[in-house]
mmCIF file of C-alpha atoms and ligand atoms in Angstrom:
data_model
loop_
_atom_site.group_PDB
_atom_site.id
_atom_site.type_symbol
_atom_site.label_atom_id
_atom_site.label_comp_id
_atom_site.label_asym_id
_atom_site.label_seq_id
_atom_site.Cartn_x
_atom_site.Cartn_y
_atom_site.Cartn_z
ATOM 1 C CA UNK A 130 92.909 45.344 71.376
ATOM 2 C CA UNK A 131 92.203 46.366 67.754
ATOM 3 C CA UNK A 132 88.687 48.188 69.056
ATOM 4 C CA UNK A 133 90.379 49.645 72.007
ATOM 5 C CA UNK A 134 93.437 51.350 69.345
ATOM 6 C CA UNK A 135 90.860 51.886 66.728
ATOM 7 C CA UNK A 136 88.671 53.665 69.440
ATOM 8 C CA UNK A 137 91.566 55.395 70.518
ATOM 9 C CA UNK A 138 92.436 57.118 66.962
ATOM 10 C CA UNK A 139 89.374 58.206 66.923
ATOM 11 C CA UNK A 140 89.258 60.922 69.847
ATOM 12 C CA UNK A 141 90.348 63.632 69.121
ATOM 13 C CA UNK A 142 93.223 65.694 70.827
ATOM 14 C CA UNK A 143 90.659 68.037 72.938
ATOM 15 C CA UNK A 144 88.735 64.677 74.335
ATOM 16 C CA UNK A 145 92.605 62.993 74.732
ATOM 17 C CA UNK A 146 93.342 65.879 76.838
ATOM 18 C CA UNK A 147 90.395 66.004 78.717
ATOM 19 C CA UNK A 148 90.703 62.046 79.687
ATOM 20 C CA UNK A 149 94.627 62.589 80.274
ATOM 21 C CA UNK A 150 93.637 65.644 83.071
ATOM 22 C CA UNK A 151 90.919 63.583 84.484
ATOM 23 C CA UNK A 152 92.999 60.696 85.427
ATOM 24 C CA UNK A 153 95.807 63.190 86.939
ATOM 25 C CA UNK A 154 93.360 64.643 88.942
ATOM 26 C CA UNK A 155 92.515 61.357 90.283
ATOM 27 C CA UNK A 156 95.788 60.468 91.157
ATOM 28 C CA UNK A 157 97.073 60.007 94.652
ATOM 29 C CA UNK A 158 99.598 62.702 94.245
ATOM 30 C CA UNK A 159 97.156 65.327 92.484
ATOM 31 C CA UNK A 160 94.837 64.328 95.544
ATOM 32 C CA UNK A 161 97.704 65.387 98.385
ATOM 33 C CA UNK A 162 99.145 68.667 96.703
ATOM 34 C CA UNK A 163 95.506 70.075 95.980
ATOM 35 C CA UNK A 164 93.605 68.370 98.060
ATOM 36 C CA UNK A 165 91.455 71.719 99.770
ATOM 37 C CA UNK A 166 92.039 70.855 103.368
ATOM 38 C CA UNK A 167 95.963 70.738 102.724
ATOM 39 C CA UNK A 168 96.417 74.672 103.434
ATOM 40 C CA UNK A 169 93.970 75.267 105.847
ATOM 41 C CA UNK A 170 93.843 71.691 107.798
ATOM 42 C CA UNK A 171 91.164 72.130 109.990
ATOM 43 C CA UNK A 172 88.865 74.055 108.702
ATOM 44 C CA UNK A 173 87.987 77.353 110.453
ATOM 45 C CA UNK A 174 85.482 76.398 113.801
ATOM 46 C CA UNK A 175 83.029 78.930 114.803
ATOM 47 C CA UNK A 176 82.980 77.027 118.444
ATOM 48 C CA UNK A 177 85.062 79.771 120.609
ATOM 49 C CA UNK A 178 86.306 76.071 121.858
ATOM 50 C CA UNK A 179 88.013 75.099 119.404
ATOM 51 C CA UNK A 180 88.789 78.262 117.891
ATOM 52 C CA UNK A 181 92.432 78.100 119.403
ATOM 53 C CA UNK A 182 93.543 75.013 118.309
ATOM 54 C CA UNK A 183 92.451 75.909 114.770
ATOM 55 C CA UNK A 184 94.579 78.935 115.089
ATOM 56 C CA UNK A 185 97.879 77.380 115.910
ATOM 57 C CA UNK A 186 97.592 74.599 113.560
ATOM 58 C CA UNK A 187 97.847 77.008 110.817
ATOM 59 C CA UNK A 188 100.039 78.706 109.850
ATOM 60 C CA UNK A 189 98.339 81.472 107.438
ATOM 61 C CA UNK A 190 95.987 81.841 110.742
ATOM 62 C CA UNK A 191 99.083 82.266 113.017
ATOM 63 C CA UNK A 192 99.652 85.309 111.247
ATOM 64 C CA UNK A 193 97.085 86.593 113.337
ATOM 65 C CA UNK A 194 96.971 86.560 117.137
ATOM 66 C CA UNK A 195 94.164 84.134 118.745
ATOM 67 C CA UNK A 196 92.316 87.252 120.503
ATOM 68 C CA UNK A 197 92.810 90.762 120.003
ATOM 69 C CA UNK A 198 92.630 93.572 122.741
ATOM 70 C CA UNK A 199 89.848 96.038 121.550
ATOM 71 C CA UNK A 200 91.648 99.312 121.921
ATOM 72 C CA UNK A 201 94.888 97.444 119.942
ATOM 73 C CA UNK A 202 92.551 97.900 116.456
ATOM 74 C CA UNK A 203 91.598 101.666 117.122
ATOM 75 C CA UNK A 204 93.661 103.669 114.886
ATOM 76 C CA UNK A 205 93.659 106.414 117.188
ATOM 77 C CA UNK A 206 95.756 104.353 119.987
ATOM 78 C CA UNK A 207 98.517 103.605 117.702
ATOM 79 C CA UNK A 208 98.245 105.748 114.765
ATOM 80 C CA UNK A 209 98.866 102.696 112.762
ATOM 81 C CA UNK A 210 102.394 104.276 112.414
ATOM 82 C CA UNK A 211 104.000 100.725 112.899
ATOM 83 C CA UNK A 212 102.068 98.835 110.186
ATOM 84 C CA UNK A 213 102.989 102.375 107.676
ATOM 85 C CA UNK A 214 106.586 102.174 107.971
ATOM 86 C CA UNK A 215 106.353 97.879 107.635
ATOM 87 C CA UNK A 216 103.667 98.577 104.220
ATOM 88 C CA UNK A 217 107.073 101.455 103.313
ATOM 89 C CA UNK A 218 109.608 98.807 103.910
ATOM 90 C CA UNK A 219 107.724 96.458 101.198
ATOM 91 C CA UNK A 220 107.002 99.269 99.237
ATOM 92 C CA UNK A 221 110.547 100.143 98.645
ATOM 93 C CA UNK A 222 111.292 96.280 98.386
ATOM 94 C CA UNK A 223 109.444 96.409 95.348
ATOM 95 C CA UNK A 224 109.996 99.402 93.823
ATOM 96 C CA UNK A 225 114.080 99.221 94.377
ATOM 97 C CA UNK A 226 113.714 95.614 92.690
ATOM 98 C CA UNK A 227 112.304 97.366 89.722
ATOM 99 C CA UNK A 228 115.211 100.050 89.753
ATOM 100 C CA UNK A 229 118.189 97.392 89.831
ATOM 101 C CA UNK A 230 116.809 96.191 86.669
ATOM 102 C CA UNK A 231 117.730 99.213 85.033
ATOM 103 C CA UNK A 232 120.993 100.763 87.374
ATOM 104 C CA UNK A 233 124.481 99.484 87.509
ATOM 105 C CA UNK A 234 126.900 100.188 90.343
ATOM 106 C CA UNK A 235 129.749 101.520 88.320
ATOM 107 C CA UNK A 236 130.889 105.389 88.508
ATOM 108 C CA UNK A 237 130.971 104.934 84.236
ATOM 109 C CA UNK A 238 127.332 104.087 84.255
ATOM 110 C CA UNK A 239 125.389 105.110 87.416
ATOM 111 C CA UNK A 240 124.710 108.493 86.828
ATOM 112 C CA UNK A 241 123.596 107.974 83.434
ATOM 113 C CA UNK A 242 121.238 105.125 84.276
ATOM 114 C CA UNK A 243 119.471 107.322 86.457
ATOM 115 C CA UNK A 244 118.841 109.558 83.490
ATOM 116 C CA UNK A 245 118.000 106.911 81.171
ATOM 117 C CA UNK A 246 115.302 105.557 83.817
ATOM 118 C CA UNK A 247 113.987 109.448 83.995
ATOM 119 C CA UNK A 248 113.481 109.061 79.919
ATOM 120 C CA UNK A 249 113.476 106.088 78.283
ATOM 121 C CA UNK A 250 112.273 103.358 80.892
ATOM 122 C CA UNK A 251 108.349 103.058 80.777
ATOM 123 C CA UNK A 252 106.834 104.273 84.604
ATOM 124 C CA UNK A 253 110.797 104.765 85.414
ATOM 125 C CA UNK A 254 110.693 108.376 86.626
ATOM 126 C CA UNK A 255 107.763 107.237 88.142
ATOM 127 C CA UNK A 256 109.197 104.545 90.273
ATOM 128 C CA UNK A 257 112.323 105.888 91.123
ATOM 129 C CA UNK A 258 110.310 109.029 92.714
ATOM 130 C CA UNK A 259 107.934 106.721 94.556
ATOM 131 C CA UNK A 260 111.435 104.780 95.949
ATOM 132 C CA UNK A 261 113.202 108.253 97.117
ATOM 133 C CA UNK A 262 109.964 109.684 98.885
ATOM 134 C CA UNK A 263 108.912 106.233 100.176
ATOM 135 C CA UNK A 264 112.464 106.370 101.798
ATOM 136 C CA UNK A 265 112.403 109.742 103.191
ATOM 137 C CA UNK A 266 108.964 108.660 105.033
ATOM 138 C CA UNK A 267 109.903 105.682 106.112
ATOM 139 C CA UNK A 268 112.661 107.487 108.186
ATOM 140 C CA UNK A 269 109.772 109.674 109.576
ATOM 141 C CA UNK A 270 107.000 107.116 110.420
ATOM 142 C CA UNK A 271 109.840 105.070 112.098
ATOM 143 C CA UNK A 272 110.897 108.193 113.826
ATOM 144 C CA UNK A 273 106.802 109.064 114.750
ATOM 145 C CA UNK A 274 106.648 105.454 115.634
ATOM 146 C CA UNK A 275 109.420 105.633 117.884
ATOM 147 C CA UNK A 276 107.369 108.915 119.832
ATOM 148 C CA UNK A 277 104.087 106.823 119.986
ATOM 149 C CA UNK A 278 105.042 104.176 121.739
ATOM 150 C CA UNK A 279 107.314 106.173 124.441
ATOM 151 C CA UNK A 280 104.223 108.631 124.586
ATOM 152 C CA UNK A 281 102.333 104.975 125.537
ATOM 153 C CA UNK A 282 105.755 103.795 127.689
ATOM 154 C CA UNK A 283 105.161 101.228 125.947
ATOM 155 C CA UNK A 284 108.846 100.641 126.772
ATOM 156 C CA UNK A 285 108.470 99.597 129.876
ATOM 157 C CA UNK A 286 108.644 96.196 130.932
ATOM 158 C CA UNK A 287 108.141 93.222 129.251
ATOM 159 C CA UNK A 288 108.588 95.868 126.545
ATOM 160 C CA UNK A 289 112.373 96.668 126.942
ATOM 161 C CA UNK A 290 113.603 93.745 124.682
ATOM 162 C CA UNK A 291 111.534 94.956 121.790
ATOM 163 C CA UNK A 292 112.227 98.511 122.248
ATOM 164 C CA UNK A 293 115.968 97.426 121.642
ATOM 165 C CA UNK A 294 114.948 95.351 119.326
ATOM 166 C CA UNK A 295 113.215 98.776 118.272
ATOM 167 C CA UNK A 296 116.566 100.945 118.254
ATOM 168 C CA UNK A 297 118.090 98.474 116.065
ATOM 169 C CA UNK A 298 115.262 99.161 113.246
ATOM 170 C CA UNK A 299 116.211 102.542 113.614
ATOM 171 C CA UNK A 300 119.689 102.343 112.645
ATOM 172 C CA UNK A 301 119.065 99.992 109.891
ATOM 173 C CA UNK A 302 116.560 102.207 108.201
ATOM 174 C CA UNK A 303 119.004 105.588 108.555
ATOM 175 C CA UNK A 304 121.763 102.941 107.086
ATOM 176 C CA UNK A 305 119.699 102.329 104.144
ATOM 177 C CA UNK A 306 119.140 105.768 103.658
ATOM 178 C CA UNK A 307 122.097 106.925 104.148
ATOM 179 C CA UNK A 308 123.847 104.022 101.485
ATOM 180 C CA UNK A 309 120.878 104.638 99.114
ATOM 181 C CA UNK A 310 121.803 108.255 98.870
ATOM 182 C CA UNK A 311 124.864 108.059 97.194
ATOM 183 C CA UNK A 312 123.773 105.561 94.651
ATOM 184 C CA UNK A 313 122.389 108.352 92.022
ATOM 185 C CA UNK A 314 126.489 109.700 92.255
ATOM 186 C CA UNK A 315 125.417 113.108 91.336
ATOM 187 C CA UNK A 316 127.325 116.056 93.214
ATOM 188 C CA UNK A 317 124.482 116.167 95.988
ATOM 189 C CA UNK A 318 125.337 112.581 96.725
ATOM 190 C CA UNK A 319 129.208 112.792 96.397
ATOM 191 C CA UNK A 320 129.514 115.529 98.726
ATOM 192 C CA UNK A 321 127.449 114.002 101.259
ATOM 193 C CA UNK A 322 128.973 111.074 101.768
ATOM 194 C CA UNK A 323 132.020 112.757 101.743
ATOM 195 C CA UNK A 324 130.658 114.943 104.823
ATOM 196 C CA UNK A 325 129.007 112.001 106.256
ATOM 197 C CA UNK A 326 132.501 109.534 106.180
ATOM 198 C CA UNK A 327 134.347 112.433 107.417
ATOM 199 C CA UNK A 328 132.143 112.750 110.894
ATOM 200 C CA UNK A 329 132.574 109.072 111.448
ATOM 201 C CA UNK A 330 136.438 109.452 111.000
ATOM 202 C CA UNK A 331 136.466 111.330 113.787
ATOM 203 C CA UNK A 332 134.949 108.841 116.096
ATOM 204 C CA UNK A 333 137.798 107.883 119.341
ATOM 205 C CA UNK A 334 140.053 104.707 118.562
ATOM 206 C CA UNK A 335 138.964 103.343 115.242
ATOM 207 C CA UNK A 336 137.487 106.111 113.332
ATOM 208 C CA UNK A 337 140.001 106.491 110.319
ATOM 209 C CA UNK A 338 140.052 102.417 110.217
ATOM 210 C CA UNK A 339 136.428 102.459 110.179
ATOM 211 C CA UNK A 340 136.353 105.395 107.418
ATOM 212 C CA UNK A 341 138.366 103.714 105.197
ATOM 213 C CA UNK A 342 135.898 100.674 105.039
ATOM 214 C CA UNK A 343 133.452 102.396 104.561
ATOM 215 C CA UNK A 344 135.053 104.113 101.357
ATOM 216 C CA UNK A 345 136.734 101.242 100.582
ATOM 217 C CA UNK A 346 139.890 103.618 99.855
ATOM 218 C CA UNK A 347 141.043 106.636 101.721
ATOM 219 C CA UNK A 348 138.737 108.702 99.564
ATOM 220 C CA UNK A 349 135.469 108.507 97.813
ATOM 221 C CA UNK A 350 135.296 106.492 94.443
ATOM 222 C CA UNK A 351 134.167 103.675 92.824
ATOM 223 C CA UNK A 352 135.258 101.183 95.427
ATOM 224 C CA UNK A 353 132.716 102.953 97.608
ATOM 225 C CA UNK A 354 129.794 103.131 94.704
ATOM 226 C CA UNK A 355 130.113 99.088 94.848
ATOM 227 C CA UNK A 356 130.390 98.689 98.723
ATOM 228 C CA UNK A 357 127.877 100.666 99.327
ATOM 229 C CA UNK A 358 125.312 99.295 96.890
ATOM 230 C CA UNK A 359 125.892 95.863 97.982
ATOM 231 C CA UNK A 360 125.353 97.272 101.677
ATOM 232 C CA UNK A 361 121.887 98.960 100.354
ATOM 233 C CA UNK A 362 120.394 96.172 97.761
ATOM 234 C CA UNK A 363 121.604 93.507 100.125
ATOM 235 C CA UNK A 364 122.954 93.556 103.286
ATOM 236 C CA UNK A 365 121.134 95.845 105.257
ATOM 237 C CA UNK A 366 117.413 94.625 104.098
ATOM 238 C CA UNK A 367 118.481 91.339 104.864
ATOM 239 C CA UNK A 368 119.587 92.089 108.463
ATOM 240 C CA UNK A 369 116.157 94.416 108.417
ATOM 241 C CA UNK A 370 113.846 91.773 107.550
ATOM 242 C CA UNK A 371 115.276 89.245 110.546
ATOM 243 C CA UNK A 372 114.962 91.937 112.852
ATOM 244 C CA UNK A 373 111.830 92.930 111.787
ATOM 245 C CA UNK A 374 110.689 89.339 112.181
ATOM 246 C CA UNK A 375 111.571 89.517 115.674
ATOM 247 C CA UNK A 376 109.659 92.906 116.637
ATOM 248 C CA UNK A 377 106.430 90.969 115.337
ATOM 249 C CA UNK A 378 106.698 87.959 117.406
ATOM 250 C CA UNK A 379 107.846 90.191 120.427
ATOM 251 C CA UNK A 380 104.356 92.025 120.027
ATOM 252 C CA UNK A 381 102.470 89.252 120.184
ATOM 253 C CA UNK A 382 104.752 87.652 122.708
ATOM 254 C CA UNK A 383 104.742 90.723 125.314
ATOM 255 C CA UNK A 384 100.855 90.405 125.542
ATOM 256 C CA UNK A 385 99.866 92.358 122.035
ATOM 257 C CA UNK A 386 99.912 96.135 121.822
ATOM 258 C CA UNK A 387 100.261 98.175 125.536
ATOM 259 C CA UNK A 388 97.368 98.822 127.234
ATOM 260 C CA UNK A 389 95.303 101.925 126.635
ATOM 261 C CA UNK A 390 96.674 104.921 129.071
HETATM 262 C C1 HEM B 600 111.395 99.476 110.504
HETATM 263 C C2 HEM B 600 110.901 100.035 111.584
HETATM 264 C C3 HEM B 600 109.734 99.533 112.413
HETATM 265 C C4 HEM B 600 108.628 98.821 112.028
HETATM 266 C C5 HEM B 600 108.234 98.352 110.618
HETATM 267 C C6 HEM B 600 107.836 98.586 113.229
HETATM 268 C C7 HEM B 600 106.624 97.917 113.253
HETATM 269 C C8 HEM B 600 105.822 97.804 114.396
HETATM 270 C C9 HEM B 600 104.444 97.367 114.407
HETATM 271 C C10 HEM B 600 103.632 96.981 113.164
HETATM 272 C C11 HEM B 600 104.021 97.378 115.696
HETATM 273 C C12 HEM B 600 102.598 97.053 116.173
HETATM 274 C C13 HEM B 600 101.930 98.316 116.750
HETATM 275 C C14 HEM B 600 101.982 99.570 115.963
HETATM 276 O O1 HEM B 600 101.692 99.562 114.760
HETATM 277 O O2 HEM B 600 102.339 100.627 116.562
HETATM 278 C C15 HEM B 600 105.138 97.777 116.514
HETATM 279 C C16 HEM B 600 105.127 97.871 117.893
HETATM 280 C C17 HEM B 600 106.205 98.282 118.673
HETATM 281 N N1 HEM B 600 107.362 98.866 118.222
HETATM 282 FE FE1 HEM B 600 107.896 99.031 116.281
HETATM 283 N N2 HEM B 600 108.504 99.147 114.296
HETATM 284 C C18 HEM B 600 109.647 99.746 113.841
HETATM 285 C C19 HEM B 600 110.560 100.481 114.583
HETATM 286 C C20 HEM B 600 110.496 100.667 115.968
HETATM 287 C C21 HEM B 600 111.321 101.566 116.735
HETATM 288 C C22 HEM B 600 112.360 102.500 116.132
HETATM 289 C C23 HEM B 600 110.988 101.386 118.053
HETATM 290 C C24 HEM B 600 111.574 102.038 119.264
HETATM 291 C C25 HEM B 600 112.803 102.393 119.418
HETATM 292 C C26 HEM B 600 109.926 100.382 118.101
HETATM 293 C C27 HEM B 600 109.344 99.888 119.259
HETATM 294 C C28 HEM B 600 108.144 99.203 119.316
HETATM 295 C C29 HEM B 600 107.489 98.761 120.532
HETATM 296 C C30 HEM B 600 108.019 98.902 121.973
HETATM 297 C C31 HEM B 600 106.260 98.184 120.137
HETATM 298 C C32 HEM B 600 105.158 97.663 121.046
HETATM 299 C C33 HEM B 600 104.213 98.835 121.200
HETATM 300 C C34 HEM B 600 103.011 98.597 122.074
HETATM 301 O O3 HEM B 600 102.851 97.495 122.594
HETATM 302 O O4 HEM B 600 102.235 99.571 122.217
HETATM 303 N N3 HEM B 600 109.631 99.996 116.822
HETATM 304 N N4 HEM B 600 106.224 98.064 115.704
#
């Protein structure tokens, strides 16, 4: 017992360490969590046999479908305008989470955080240009989208579903333009949300009622600054990202991409 302490006094913190790792990594727990086969279970077979049942057992392989139809990887049949305005979505995911660091919803600071990110925030001018342009193409690769795949009527059945599903996308990524747009609350902005409220208070039976949501007020102020931010930063990307989750599992479930033409 004496040796073992005396021996033990001895090493020195770098072989203690060392020792201390080695008989973690040993352990039963280190052995599940890490173990290499615990992400990718089965290995990946080159036996076209088994190659499906390797597939579906994974999950990081699920991402991708079993087979794929040759024509469904030329870029020419699909323009590759669906993957662009998913890669735009992410793109402004990331770049809007860098702008809320520096941009509060209030009509005391807004407009004078968007300066402040223009001068004094390192790549913040940067960012906050790659956010509004990233927007205005998303709108249009949705929108070019939209035209491939009714040039391909790829609508048709067992389309339809996803081609509502489709519509829906649509709306939500006008929506979050449309609530992003007032956010810098600049004159630009203020006026046309004023326009834009004012259209949809004309709509039959409930368009003053559904006006006044919107503004949160019977005019434009900073009731609407808040509502709508939430609506952008939140809401709306939320409901976006389920629905989007749904158009990819409809591809794959309708067959893949449409046949060629
Ligand atoms: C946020 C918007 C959208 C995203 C990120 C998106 C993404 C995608 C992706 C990645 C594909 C795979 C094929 C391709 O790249 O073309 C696809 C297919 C499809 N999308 Fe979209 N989409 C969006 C909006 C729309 C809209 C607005 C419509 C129609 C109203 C639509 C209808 C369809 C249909 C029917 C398919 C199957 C096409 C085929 O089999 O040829 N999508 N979408």
């Amino acid at each position: 017992m004496v040796q073992m302490l005396e021996q033990k006094s001895r090493l020195t913190i770098k072989e203690r360490m060392t020792k201390l790792n080695e008989s973690l990594q040993g352990s039963q727990a280190w052995n599940s969590i890490f173990r290499p086969g615990s992400i990718f279970r089965k290995g990946y077979s080159d036996s076209p046999r088994n190659r499906s049942y390797v597939v579906m057992n994974s999950v990081l392989y699920h991402l991708h479908p079993v087979k794929v139809k040759r024509h469904a990887v030329k870029v020419s049949y699909t323009l590759c305008l669906g993957g662009l305005s998913f890669f735009l979505f992410i793109l402004l995911t990331i770049t809007g989470i860098f702008l809320m660091f520096f941009y509060r919803p209030t009509s005391a600071n807004a407009w004078q955080d968007i300066q402040s990110l223009h001068t004094s925030v390192t790549f913040g001018l940067m960012v906050r240009n790659m956010h509004r342009w990233g927007a205005h193409l998303m709108v249009l690769s949705v929108f070019l989208h939209m035209a491939r795949v009714f040039y391909h009527g790829a609508y048709k059945a067992p389309r339809e579903f996803n081609w509502v599903i489709g519509v829906i996308l649509l709306t939500l990524t006008l929506l979050l333009s449309f609530t992003g747009y007032l956010l810098p609350w600049d004159q630009l902005a203020l006026w046309a949300v004023t326009v834009g409220t004012n259209m949809m208070g004309y709509s039959p039976v409930i368009g003053s009622q559904v006006r006044f949501v919107l503004l949160g007020g019977v005019e434009i102020g900073p009731e609407t600054l808040l509502r709508w931010y939430v609506l952008h930063v939140l809401l709306f990307p939320f409901v976006t990202v389920i629905f989007l989750a749904i158009h990819f599992w409809r591809v794959r479930k309708d067959g893949g991409i449409s046949g060629p033409l």
